[in-house]
mmCIF file with all atom_site columns, C-alpha atoms in Angstrom:
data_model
loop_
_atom_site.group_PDB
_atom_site.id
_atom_site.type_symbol
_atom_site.label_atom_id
_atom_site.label_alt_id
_atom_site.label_comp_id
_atom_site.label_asym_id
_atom_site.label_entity_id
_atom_site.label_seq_id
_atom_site.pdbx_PDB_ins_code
_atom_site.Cartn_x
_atom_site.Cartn_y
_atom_site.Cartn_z
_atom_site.occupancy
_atom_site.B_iso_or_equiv
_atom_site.pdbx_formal_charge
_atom_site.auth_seq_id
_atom_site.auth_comp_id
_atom_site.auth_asym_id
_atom_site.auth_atom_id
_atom_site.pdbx_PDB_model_num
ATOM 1  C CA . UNK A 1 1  ? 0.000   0.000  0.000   1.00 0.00 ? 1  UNK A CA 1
ATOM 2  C CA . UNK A 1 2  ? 1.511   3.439  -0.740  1.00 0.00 ? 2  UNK A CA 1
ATOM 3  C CA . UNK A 1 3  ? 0.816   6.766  0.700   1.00 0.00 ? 3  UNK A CA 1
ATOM 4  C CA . UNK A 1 4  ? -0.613  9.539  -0.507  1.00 0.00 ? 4  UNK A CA 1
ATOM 5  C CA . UNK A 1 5  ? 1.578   12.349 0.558   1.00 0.00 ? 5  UNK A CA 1
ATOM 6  C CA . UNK A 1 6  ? 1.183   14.389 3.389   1.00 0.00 ? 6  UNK A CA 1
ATOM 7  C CA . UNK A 1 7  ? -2.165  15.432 3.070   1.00 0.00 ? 7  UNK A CA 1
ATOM 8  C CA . UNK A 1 8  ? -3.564  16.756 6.314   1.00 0.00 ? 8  UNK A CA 1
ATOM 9  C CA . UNK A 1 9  ? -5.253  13.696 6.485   1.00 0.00 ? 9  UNK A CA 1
ATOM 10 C CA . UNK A 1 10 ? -3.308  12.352 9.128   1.00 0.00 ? 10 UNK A CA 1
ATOM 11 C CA . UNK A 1 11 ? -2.446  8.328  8.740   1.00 0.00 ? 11 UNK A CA 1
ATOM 12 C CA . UNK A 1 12 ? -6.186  7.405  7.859   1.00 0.00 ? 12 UNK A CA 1
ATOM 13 C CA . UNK A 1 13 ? -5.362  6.824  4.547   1.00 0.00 ? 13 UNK A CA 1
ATOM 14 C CA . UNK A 1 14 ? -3.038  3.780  5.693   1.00 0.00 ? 14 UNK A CA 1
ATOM 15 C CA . UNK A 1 15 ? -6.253  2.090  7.070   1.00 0.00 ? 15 UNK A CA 1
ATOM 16 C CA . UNK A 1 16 ? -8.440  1.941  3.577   1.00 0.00 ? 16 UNK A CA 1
ATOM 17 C CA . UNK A 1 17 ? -11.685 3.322  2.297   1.00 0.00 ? 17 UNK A CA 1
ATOM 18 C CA . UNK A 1 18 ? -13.976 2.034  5.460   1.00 0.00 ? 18 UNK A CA 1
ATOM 19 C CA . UNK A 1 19 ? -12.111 2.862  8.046   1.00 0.00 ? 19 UNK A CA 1
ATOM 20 C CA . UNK A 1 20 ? -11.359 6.301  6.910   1.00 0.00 ? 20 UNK A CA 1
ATOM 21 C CA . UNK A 1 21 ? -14.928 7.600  6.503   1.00 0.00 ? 21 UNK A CA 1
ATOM 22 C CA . UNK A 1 22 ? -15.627 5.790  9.502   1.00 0.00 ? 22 UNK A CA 1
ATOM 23 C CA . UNK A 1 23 ? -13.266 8.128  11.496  1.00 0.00 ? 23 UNK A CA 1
ATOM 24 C CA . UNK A 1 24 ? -13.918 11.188 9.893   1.00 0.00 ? 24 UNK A CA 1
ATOM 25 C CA . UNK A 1 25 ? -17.844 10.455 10.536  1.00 0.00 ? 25 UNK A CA 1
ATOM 26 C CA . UNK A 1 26 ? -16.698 10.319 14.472  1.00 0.00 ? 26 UNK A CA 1
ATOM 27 C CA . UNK A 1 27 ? -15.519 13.930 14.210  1.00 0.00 ? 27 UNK A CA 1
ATOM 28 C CA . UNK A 1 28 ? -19.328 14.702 13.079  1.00 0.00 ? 28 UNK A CA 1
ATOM 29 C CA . UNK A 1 29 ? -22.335 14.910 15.403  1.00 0.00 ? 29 UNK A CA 1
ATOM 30 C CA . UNK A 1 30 ? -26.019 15.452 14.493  1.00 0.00 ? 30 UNK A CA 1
ATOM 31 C CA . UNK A 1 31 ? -28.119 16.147 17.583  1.00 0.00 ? 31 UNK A CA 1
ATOM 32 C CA . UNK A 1 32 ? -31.537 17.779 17.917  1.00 0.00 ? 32 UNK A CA 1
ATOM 33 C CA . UNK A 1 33 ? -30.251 20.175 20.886  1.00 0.00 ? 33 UNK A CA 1
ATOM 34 C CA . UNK A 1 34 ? -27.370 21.391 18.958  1.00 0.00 ? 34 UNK A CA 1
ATOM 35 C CA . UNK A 1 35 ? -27.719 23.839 16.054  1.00 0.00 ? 35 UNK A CA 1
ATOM 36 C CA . UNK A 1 36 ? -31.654 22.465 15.130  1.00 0.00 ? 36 UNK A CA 1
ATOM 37 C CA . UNK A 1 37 ? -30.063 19.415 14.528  1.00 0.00 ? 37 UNK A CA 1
ATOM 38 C CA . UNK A 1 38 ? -27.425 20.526 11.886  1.00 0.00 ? 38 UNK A CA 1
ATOM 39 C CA . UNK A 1 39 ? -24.212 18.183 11.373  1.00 0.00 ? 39 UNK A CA 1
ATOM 40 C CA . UNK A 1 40 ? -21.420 19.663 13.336  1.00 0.00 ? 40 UNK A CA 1
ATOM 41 C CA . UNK A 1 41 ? -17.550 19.519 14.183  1.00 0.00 ? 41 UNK A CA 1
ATOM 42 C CA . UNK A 1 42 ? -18.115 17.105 17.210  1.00 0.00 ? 42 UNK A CA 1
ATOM 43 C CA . UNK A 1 43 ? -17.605 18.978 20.752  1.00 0.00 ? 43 UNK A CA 1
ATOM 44 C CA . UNK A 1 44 ? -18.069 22.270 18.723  1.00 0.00 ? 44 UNK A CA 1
ATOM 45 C CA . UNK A 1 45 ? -21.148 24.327 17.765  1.00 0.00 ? 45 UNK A CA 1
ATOM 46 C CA . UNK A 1 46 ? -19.248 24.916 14.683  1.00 0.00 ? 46 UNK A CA 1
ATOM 47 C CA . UNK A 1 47 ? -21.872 23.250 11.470  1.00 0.00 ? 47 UNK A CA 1
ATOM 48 C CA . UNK A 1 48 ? -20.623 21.322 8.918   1.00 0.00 ? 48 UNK A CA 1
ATOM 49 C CA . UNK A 1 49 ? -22.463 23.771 6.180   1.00 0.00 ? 49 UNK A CA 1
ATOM 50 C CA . UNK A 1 50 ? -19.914 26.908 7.442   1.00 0.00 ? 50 UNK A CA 1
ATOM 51 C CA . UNK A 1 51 ? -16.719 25.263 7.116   1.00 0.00 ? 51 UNK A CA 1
ATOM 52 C CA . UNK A 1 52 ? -17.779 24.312 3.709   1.00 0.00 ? 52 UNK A CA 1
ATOM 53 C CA . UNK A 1 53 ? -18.836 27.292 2.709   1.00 0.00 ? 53 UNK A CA 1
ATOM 54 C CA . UNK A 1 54 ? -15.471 28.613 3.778   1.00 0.00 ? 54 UNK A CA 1
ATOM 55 C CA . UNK A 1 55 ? -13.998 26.341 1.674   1.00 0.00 ? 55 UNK A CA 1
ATOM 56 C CA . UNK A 1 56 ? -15.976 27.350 -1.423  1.00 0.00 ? 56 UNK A CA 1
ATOM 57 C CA . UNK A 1 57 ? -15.153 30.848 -0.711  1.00 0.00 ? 57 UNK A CA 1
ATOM 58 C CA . UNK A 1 58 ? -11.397 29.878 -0.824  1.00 0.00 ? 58 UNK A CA 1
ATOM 59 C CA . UNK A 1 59 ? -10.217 30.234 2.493   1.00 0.00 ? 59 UNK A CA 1
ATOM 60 C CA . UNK A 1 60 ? -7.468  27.741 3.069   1.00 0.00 ? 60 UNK A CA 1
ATOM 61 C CA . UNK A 1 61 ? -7.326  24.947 5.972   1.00 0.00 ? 61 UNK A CA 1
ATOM 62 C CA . UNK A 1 62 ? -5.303  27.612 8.230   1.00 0.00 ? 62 UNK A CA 1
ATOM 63 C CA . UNK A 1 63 ? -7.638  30.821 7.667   1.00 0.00 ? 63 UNK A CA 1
ATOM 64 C CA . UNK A 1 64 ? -10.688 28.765 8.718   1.00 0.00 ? 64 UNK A CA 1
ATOM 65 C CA . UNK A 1 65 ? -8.978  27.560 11.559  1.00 0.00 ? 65 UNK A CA 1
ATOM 66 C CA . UNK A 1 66 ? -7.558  31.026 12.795  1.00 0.00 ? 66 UNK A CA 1
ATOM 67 C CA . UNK A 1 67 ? -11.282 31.843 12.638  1.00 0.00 ? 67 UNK A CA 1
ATOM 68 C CA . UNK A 1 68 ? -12.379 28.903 14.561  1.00 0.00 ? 68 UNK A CA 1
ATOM 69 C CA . UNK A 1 69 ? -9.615  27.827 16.516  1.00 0.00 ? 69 UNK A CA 1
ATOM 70 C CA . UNK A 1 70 ? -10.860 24.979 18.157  1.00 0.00 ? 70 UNK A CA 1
ATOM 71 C CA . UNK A 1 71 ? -11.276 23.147 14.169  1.00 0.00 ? 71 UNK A CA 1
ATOM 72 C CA . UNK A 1 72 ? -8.062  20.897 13.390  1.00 0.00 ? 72 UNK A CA 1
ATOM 73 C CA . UNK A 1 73 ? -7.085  19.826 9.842   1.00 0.00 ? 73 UNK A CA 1
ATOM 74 C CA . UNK A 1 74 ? -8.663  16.520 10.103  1.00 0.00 ? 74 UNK A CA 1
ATOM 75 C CA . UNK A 1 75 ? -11.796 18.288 11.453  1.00 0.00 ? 75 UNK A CA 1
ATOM 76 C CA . UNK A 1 76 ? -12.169 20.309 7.961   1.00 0.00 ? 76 UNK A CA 1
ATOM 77 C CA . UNK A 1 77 ? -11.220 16.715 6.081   1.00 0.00 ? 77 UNK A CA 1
ATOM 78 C CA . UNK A 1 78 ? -13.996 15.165 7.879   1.00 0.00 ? 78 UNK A CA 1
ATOM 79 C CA . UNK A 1 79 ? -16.631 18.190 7.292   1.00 0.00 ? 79 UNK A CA 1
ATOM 80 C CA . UNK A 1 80 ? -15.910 17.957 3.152   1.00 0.00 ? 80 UNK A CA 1
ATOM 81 C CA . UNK A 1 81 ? -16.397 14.007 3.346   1.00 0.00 ? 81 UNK A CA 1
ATOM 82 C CA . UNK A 1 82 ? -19.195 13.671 5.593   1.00 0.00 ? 82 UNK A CA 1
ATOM 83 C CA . UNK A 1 83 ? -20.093 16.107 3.055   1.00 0.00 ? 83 UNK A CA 1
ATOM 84 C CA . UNK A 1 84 ? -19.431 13.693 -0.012  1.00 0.00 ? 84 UNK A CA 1
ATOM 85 C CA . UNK A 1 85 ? -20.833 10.678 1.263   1.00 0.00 ? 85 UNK A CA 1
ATOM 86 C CA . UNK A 1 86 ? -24.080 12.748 2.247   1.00 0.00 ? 86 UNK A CA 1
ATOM 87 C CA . UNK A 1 87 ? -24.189 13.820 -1.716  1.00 0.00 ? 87 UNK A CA 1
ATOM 88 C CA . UNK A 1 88 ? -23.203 9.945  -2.653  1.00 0.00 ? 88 UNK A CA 1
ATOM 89 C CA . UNK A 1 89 ? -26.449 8.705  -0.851  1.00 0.00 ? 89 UNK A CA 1
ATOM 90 C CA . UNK A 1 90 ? -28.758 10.944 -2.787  1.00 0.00 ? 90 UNK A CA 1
ATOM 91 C CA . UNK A 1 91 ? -30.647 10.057 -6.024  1.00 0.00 ? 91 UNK A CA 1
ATOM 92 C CA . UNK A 1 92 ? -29.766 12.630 -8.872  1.00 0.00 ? 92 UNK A CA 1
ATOM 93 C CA . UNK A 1 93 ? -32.801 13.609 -10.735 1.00 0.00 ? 93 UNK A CA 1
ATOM 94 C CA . UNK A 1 94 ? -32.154 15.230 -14.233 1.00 0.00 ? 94 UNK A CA 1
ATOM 95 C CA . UNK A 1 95 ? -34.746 17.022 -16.187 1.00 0.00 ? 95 UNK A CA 1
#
């Protein structure tokens, strides 16, 4: 198995496809009394949707996280596929 580089992923990517979205999924929580129920940066009140949106906007890995210091790199990795496999699970309607 090779690596991937050093790609703020941490070593994840040494433990294959399941086990990686598996961990990044533990960095996400969805509860009712946090945020209306919104997927979040577990332990934070930071959702899901505003690091994202961050991202889109082009702020890099370090200028979110000055803005939210409590965020890691892995936390943003696991925001943008929790945010994948969320898209993966829908059925695309064209038309």
């Amino acid at each position: 198995m090779s690596l991937r580089g050093e790609d703020q992923r941490s070593n994840l990517s040494l433990a294959g496809p399941a086990m990686e979205a598996r961990a990044t999924h533990e960095r996400i929580e969805i509860n009712p009394d946090v945020m209306g129920g919104k997927p979040v940066i577990r332990g934070t009140r930071i959702p899901v949707e505003t690091v994202l949106r961050k991202l889109g906007a082009g702020m890099t890995h370090d200028a979110i996280i000055a803005d939210h210091p409590r965020l890691t790199p892995e936390d943003i990795c696991a925001a943008q596929a929790f945010a994948a496999d969320y898209l993966a699970d829908e059925a695309l309607v064209y038309g």
